[in-house]
Coordinates of C-alpha atoms in Angstrom, one line a residue:
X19 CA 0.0 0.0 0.0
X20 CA 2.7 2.2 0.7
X21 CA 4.4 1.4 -2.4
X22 CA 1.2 2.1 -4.3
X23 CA 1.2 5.9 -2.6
X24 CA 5.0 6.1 -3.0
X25 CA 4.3 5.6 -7.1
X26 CA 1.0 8.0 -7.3
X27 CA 3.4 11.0 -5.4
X28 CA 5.6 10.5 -7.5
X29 CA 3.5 10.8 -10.8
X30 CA 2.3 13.7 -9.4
X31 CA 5.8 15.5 -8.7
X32 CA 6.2 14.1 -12.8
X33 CA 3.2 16.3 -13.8
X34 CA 3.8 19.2 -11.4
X35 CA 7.1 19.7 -12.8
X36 CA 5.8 19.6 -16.8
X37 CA 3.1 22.3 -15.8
X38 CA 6.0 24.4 -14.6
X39 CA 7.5 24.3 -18.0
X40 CA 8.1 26.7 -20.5
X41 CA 5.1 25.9 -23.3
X42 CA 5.9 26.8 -26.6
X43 CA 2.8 27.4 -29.2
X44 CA 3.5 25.7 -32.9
X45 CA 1.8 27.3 -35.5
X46 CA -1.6 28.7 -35.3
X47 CA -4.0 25.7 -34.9
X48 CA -3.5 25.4 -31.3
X49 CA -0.6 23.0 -31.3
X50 CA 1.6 23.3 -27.8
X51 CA 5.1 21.7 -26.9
X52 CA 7.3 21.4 -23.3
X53 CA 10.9 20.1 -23.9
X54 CA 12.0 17.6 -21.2
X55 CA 15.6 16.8 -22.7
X56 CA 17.3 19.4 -25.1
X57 CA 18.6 17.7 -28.5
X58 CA 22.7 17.3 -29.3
X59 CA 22.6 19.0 -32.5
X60 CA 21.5 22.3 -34.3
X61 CA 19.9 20.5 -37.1
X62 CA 16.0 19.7 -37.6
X63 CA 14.4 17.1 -39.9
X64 CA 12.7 18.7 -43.6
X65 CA 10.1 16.7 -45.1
X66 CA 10.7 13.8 -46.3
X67 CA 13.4 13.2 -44.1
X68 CA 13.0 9.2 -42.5
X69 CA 12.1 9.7 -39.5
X70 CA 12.4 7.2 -36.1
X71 CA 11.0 8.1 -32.7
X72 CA 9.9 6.5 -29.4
X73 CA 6.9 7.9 -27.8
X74 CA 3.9 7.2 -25.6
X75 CA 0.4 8.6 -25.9
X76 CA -2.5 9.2 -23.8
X77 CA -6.0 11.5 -23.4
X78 CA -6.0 14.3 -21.8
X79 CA -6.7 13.8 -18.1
X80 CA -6.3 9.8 -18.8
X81 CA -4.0 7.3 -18.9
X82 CA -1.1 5.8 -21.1
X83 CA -2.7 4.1 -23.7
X84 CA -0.1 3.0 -26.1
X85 CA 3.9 3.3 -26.2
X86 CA 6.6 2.1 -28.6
X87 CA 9.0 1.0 -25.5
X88 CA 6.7 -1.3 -24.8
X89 CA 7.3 -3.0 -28.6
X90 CA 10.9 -2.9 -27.9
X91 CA 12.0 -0.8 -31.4
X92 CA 11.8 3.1 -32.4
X93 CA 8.5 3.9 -34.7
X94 CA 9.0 4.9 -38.3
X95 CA 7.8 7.4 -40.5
X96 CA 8.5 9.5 -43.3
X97 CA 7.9 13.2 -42.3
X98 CA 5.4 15.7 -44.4
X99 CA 4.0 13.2 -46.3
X100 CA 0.7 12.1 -44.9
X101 CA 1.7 9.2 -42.8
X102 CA 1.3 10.7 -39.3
X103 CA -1.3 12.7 -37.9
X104 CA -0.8 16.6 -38.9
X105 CA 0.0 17.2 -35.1
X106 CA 3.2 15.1 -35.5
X107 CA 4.5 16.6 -38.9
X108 CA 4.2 20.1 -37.6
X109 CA 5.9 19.6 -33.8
X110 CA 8.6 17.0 -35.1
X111 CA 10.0 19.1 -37.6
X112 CA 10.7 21.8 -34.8
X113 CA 13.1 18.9 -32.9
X114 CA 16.3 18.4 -32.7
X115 CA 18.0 14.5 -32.2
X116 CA 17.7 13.0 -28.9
X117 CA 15.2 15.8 -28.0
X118 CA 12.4 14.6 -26.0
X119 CA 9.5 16.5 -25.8
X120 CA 5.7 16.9 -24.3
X121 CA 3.3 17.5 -27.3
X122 CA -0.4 18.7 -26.6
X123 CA -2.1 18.6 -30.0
X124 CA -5.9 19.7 -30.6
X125 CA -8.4 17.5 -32.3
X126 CA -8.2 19.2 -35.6
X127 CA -4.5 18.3 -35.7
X128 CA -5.3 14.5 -34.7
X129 CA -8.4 12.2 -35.2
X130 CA -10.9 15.4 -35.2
X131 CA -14.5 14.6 -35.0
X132 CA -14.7 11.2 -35.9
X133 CA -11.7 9.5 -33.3
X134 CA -10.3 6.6 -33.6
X135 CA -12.8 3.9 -31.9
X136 CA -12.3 2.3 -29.5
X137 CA -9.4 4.4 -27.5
X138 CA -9.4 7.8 -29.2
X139 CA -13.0 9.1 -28.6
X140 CA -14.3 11.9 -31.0
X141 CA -13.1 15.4 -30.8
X142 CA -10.3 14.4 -27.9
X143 CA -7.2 15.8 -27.2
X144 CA -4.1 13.9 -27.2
X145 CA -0.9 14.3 -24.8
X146 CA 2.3 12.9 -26.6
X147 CA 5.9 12.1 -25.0
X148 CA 8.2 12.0 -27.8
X149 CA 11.7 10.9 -28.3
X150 CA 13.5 11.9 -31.4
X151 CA 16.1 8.8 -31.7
X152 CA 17.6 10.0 -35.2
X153 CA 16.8 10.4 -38.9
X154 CA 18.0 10.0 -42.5
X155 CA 17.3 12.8 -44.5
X156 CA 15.8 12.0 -47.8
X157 CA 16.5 15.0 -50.5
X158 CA 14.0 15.3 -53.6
X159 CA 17.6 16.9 -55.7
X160 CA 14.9 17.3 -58.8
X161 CA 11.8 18.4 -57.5
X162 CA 10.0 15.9 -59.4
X163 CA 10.2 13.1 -57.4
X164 CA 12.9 11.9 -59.9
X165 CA 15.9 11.7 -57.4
X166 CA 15.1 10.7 -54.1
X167 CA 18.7 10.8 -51.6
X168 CA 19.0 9.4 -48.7
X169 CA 22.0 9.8 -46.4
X170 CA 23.3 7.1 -45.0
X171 CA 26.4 9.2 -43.2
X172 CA 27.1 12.7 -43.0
X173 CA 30.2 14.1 -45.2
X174 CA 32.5 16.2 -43.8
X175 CA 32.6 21.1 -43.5
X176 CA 30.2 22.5 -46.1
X177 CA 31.4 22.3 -49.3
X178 CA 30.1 20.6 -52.1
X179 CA 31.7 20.1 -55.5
X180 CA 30.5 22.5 -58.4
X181 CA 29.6 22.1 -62.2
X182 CA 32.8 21.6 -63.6
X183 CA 34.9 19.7 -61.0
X184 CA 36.4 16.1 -61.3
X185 CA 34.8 13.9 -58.4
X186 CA 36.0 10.5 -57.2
X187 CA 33.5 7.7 -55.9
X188 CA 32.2 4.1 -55.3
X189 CA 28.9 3.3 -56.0
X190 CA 26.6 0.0 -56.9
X191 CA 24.1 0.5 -59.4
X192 CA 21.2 -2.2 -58.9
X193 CA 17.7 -2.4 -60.7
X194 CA 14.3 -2.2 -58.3
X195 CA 14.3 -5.9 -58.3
X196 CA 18.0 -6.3 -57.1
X197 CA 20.0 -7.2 -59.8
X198 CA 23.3 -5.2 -59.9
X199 CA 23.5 -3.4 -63.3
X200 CA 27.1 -1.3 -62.4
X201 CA 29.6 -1.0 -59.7
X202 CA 33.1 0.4 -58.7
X203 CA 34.5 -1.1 -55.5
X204 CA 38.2 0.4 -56.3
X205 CA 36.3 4.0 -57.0
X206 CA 35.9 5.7 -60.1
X207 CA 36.9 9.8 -61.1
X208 CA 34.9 11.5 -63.6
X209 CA 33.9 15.1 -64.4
X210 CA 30.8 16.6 -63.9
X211 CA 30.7 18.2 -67.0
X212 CA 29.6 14.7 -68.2
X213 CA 26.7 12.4 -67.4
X214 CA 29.5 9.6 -66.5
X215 CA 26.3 6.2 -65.6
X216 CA 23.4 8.1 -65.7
X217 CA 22.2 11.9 -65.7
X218 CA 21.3 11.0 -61.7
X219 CA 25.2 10.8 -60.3
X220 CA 26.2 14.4 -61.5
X221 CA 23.1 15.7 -59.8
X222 CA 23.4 14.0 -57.1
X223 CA 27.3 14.4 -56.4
X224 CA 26.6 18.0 -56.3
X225 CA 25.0 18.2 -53.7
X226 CA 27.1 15.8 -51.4
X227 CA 29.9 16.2 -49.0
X228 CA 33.1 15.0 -48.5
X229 CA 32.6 11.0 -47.5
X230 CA 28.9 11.4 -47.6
X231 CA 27.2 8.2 -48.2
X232 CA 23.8 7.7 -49.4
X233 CA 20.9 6.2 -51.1
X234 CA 19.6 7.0 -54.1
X235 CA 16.3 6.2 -55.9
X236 CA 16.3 7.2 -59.6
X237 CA 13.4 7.4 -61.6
X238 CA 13.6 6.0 -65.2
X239 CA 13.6 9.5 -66.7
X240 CA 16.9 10.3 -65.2
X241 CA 18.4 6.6 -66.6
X242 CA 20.7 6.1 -69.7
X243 CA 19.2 3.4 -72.1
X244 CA 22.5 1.2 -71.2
X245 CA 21.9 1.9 -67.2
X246 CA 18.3 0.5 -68.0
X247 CA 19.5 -2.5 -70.0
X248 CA 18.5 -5.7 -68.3
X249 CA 15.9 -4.1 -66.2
X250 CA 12.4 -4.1 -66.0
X251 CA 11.1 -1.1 -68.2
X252 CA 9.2 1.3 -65.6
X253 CA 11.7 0.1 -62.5
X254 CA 13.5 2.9 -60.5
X255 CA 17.1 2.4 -60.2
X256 CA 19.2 2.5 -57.1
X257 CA 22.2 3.8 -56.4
X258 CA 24.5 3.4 -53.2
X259 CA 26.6 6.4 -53.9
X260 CA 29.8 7.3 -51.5
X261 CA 31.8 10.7 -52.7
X262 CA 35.3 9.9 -51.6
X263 CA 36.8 13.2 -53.1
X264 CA 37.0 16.0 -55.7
X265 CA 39.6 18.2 -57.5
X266 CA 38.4 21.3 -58.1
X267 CA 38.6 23.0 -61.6
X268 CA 37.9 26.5 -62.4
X269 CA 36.0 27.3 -65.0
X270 CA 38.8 30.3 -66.2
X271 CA 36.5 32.1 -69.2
X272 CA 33.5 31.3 -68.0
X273 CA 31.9 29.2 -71.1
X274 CA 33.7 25.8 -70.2
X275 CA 36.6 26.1 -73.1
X276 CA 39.4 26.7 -70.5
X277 CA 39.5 24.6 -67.4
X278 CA 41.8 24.7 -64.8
X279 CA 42.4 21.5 -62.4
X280 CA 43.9 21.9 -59.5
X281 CA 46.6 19.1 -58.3
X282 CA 48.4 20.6 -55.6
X283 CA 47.2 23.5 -53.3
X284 CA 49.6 26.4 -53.8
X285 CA 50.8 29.2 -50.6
X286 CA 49.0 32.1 -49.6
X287 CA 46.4 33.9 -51.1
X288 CA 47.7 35.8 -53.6
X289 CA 47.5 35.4 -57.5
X290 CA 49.4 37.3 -60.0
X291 CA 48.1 40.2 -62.0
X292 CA 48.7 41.9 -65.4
X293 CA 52.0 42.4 -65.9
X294 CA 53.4 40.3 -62.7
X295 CA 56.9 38.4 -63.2
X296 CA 55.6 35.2 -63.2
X297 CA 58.3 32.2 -63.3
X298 CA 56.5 28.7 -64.5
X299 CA 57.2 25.6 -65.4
X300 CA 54.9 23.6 -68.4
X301 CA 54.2 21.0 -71.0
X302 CA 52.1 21.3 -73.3
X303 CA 50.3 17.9 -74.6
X304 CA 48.2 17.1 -77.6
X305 CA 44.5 15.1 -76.5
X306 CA 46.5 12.3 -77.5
X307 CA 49.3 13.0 -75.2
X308 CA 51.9 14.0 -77.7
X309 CA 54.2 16.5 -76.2
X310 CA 54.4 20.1 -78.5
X311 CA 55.8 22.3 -76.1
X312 CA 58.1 21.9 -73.4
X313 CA 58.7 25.5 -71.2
X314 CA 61.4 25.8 -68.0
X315 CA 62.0 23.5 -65.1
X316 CA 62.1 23.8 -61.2
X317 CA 65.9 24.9 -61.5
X318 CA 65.5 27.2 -64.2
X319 CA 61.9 28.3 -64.5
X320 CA 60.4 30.4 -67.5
X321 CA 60.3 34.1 -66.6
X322 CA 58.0 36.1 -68.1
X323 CA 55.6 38.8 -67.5
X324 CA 51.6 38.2 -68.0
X325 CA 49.5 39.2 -70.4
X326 CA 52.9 40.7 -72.5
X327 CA 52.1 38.9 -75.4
X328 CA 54.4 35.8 -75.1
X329 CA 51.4 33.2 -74.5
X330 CA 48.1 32.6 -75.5
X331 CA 46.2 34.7 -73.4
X332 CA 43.4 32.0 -72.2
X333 CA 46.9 30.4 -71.2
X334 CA 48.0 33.9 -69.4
X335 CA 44.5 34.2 -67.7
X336 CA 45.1 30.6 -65.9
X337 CA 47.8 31.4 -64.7
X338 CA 46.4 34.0 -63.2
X339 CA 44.4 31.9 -61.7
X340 CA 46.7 30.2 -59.3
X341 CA 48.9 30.4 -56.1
X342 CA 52.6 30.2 -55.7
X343 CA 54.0 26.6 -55.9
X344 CA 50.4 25.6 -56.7
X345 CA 50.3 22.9 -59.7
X346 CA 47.4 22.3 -62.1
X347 CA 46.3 21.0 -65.7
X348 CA 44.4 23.5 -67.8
X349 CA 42.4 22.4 -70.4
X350 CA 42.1 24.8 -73.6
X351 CA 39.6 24.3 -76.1
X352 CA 40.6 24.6 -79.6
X353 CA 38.7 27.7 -80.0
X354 CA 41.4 29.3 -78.1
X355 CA 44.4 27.5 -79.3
X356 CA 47.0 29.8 -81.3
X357 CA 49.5 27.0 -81.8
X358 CA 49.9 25.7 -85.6
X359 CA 50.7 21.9 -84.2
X360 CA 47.3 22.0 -82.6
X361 CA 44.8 23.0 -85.3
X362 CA 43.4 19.8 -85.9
X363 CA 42.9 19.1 -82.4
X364 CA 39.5 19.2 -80.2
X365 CA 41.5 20.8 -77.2
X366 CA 45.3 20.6 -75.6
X367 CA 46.6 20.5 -72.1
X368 CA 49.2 22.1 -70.1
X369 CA 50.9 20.6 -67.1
X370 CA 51.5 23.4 -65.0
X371 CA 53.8 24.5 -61.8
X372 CA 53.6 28.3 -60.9
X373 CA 57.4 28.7 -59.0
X374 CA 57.3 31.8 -58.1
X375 CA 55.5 35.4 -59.3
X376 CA 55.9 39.4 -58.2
X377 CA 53.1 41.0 -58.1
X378 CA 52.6 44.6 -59.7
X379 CA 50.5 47.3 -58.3
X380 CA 49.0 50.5 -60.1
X381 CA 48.5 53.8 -58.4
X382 CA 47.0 56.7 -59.5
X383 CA 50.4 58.4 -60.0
X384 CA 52.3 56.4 -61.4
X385 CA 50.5 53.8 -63.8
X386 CA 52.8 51.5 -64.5
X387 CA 54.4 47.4 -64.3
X388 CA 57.4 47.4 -62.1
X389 CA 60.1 49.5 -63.4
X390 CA 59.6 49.1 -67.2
X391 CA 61.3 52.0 -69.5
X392 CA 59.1 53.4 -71.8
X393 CA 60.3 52.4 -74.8
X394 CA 59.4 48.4 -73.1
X395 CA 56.2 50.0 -72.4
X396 CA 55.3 51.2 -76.5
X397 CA 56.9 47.8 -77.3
X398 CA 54.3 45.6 -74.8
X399 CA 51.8 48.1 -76.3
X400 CA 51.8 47.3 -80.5
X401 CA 52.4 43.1 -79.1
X402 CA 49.0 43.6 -77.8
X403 CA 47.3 45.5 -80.5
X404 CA 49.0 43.3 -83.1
X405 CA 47.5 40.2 -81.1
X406 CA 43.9 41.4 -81.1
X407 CA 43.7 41.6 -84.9
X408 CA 45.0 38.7 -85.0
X409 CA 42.0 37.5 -82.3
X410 CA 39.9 39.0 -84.4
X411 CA 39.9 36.9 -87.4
X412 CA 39.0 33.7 -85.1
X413 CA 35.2 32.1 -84.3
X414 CA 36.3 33.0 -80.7
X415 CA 36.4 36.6 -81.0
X416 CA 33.0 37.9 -79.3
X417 CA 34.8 36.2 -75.8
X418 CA 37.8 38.8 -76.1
X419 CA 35.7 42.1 -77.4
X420 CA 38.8 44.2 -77.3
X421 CA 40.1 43.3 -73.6
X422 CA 43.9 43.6 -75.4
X423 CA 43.7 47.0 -76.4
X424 CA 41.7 48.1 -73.4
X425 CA 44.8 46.4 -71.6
X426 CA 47.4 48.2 -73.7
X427 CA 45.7 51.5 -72.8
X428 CA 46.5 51.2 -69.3
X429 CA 50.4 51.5 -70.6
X430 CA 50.0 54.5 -72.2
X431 CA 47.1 56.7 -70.5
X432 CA 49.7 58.1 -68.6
X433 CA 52.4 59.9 -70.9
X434 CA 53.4 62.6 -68.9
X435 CA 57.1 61.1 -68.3
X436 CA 57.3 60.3 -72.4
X437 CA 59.5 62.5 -74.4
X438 CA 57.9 63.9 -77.6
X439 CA 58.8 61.5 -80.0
X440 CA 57.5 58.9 -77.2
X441 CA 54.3 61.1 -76.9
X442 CA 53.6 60.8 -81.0
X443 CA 54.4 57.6 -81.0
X444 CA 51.7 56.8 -77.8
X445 CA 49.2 59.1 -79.5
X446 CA 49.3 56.9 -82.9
X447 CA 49.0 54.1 -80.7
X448 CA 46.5 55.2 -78.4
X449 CA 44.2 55.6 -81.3
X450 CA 44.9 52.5 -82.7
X451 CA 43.8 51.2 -80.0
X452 CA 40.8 53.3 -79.5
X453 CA 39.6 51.5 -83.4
X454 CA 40.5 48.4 -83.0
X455 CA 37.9 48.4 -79.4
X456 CA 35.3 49.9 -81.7
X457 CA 35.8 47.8 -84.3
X458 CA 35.1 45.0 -81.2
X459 CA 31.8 46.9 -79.9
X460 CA 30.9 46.8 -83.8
X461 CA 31.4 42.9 -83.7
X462 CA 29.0 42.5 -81.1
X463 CA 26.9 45.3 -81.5
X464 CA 27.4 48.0 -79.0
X465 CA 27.0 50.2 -81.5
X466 CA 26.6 53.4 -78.6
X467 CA 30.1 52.2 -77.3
X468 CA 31.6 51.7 -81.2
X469 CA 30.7 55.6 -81.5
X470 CA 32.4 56.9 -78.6
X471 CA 35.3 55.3 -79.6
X472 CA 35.4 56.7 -82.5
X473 CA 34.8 60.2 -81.4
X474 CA 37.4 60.2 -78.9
X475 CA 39.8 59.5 -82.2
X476 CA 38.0 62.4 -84.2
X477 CA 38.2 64.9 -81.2
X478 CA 41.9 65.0 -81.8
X479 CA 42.3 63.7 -85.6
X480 CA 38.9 64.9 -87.3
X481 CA 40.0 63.7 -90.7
X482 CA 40.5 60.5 -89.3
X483 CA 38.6 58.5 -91.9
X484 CA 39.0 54.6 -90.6
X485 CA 37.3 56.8 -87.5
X486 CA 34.7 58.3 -89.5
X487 CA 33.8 55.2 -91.2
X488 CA 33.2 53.0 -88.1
X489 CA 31.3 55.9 -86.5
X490 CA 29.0 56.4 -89.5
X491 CA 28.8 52.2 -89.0
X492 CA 27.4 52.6 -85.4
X493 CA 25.5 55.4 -86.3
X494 CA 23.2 53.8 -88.9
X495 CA 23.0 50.8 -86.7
X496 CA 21.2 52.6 -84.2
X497 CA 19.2 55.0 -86.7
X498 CA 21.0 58.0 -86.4
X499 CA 20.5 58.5 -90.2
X500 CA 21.4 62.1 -90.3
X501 CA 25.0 61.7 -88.5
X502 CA 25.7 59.1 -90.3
X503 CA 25.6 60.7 -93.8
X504 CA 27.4 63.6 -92.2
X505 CA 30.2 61.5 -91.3
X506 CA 29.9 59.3 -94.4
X507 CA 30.2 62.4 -96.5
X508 CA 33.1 63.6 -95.1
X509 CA 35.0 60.3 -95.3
X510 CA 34.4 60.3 -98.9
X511 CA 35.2 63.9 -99.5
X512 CA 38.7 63.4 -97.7
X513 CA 39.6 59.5 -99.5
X514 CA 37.5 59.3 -102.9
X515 CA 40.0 57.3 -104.3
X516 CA 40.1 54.3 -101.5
X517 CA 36.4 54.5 -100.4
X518 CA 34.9 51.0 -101.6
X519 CA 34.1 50.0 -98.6
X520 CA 32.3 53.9 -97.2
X521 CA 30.6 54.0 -101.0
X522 CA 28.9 50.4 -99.6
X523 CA 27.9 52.0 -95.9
X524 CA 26.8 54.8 -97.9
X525 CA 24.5 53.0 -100.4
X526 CA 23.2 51.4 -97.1
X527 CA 22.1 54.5 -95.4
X528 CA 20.1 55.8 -98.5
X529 CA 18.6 52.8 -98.9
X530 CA 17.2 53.2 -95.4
X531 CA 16.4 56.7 -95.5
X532 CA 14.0 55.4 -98.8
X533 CA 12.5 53.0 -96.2
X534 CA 12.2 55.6 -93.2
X535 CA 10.8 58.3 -96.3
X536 CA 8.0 55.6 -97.0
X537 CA 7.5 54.9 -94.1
X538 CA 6.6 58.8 -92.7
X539 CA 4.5 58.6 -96.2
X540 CA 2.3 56.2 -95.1
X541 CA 1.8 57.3 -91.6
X542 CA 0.9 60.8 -93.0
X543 CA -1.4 59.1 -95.5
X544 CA -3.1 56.8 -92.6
X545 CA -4.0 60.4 -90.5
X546 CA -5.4 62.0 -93.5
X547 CA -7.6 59.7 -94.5
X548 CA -8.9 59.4 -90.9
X549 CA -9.8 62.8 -90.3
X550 CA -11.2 62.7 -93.6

């Protein structure tokens, strides 16, 4: 007997000490929750997330009516997708693991009017004790439905590999019905530029962290024909997918034709610019590994500034790229290849160390790279100028738009230290450059940038005619018709002998002052006749 009243006090102490509680309110539907043991993480489940919890249950003001200690296992559920009463969706997505909590939840969050006969009476309120063991969270990557990921363990920081990287894993490919279609036990890199098994893997590596494990379920939609062959058609495929690593690759150009891998990290922070003293060592391989260049080694390293000229420049810019003592393979499409021995290849790669750089700065009062002379300076200058028209004969040419002579500029703006033949000499240049940019902006019509261009040549040379001509160009490409015959006129008037190509601009721009004529004919004609 005294046992009995020993166990009723101290049920009672039990509930005086939840009332005391802080209550939290869930949503707006009356849903209430006391914590009893805080969680050991920050995380919370997301729907769809598999969910396992222990809990006990009973009516308000009655007595335990079912538990799942007493069945000796955790209860399982998926969460937000129907399987649970809404109560338990809403206040288990707020926990955190090994969290246990008291949950109060209205009828119109449980079994609402109708119960659940025989121990859940109509309209009743229900008191749950719930333990949140663990979870696996379960990832729609499509948002269809088509990729379903499960993790099985938790990788390792935050990042994840991105579009163009190289990633290295182990995976077994089975059909619904178990029969293994694919596997690599040893591990298996491959770029995610390509759909290496089946559009799923990319996708799903991408979102994955290092030495994550999980599960995937792959719709038939997201399968290769070859992935599907020996299934059943209409079968989901499964994947147990582990990303061991990845090397990152930077996407240097930003449309996938130059690719930089990295192999070993490199010091610091710091990258060279324009014009840094970089010293490098490189090969340079045909796709099908022939060796057509060869450049320095680690006791004698090429020495060279960037961006001068020497190099390619999509060669230059990865470079640029990277860190000192940092190694890499950069991938160059053949779009951007200036090499004769490569001009029947797809693409080319260069094994790459950077040894050592110097770094330049710029200031505002002196504009220069290191202690060049000016004479290096004109020099570096015409290298780049010559190099863009040479750029601008290739398919590749809208990825440049004149970044060579806006470079080369930044040699010259400055003149005051020149001497006067220097100062001719930067002038001629200087406008050189100015056409060859607008003949750029022309290329991929920025026609409004094309005529400034131009006019800063004609402010100081106003019988410039290569000047007159490309502004005339822009002009008519935007409709300023009357400027354009202005200028076009004037060309002609100052070279009628060499003007084949103004005489065809200026056929052009009558021929669409006809068409603008007509057209001002017929609106005048359309207004008459309705107010007639």
């Amino acid at each position: 007997m005294a046992a009995c009243n020993s166990d009723k006090s101290n049920k009672v102490n039990f509930e005086t000490e939840i009332q005391e509680l802080p209550e939290t309110v869930i949503g707006k539907e009356g849903l209430t929750k006391k914590i009893l043991q805080k969680g050991n993480s920050w995380k919370t489940p997301l729907p769809g997330d598999e969910i396992q919890v222990h809990y006990s249950v009973k009516l308000e003001d009655g007595e335990i009516f079912d538990s799942s200690h007493d069945k000796g296992k955790p209860f399982e559920f998926k969460l937000g997708q129907g399987e649970v009463i809404k109560g338990w969706d809403e206040g288990i997505a707020t926990m955190k693991r090994s969290e246990r909590a008291i949950f109060i939840i209205p009828p119109n969050l449980a079994y609402g009017e109708t119960g659940s006969p025989p121990l859940i009476p109509p309209n009743s309120t229900l008191v749950f004790d719930i333990e949140l063991v663990s979870w696996n969270s379960v990832r729609d990557i499509t948002g269809d439905g088509g990729i379903l990921k499960k993790i099985i363990k938790e990788g390792e920081g935050w990042a994840t590999p991105k579009d163009v990287d190289e990633a290295l894993v182990k995976y077994v490919a089975s059909s619904a019905d178990g029969k293994t279609l694919s596997r690599s036990d040893d591990g298996v890199e491959f770029s995610l530029l390509d759909d290496y098994l089946c559009p799923a893997m990319k996708k799903s590596v991408k979102t994955m962290r290092k030495g994550e494990i999980a599960e995937l379920t792959v719709k038939p939609t997201y399968c290769f024909d070859g992935v599907e062959n020996g299934m059943q058609p209409n079968l989901n495929l499964n994947i147990h997918l582990e990303l061991i690593s990845w090397k990152t690759v930077v996407d240097v150009t930003g449309d996938k034709k130059v690719l930089k891998k990295l192999i070993k990290v490199g010091e610091g922070y710091d990258r060279p610019n324009e014009g840094s003293l970089v010293k490098v060592v490189y090969i340079g391989k045909l796709q099908d590994g022939t060796v057509f260049d060869r450049k320095g080694s680690d006791d004698e390293p090429l020495e060279y500034a960037c961006l001068e000229g020497k190099f390619s420049e999509s060669l230059d810019r990865a470079i640029m790229t990277m860190r000192k003592g940092e190694e890499a393979i950069v991938t160059i499409s053949s779009d951007y290849c200036q090499v004769e021995e490569v001009s029947t290849a797809d693409f080319v790669v260069y094994e790459i160390k950077l040894v050592d750089f110097n770094k330049v700065y710029f200031t505002r009062k002196r504009n220069h790279f290191g202690r060049w002379t000016q004479k290096r300076k004109l020099k570096h200058v015409i290298k780049l100028r010559t190099k863009e028209m040479y750029y601008s004969k290739m398919a590749s040419f809208n990825v440049h738009q004149g970044s060579m002579t806006r470079n080369a500029l930044k040699f010259i703006q400055f003149d005051h230290s020149f001497n006067d033949n220097e100062k001719c000499q930067s002038n001629t240049l200087r406008f050189s450059c100015y056409l060859n940019n607008a003949a750029c902006k022309l290329k991929i019509a920025d026609h409004q940038e094309a005529s400034k261009l131009c006019s800063k040549v004609i402010e100081y040379d106003p019988c410039n005619v290569k000047a007159l001509f490309r502004r005339a160009q822009a002009y008519l490409r935007i409709n300023e018709l009357e400027k354009a015959e202005i200028d076009i006129r004037k060309a002609l008037k100052l070279d009628p002998n060499n003007s084949r190509d103004v005489k065809l601009v200026y056929k052009e721009l009558k021929a669409k002052q006809k068409q603008y004529t007509q057209h001002e004919v017929e609106i005048f004609s359309t207004m008459l006749s309705r107010l007639a």
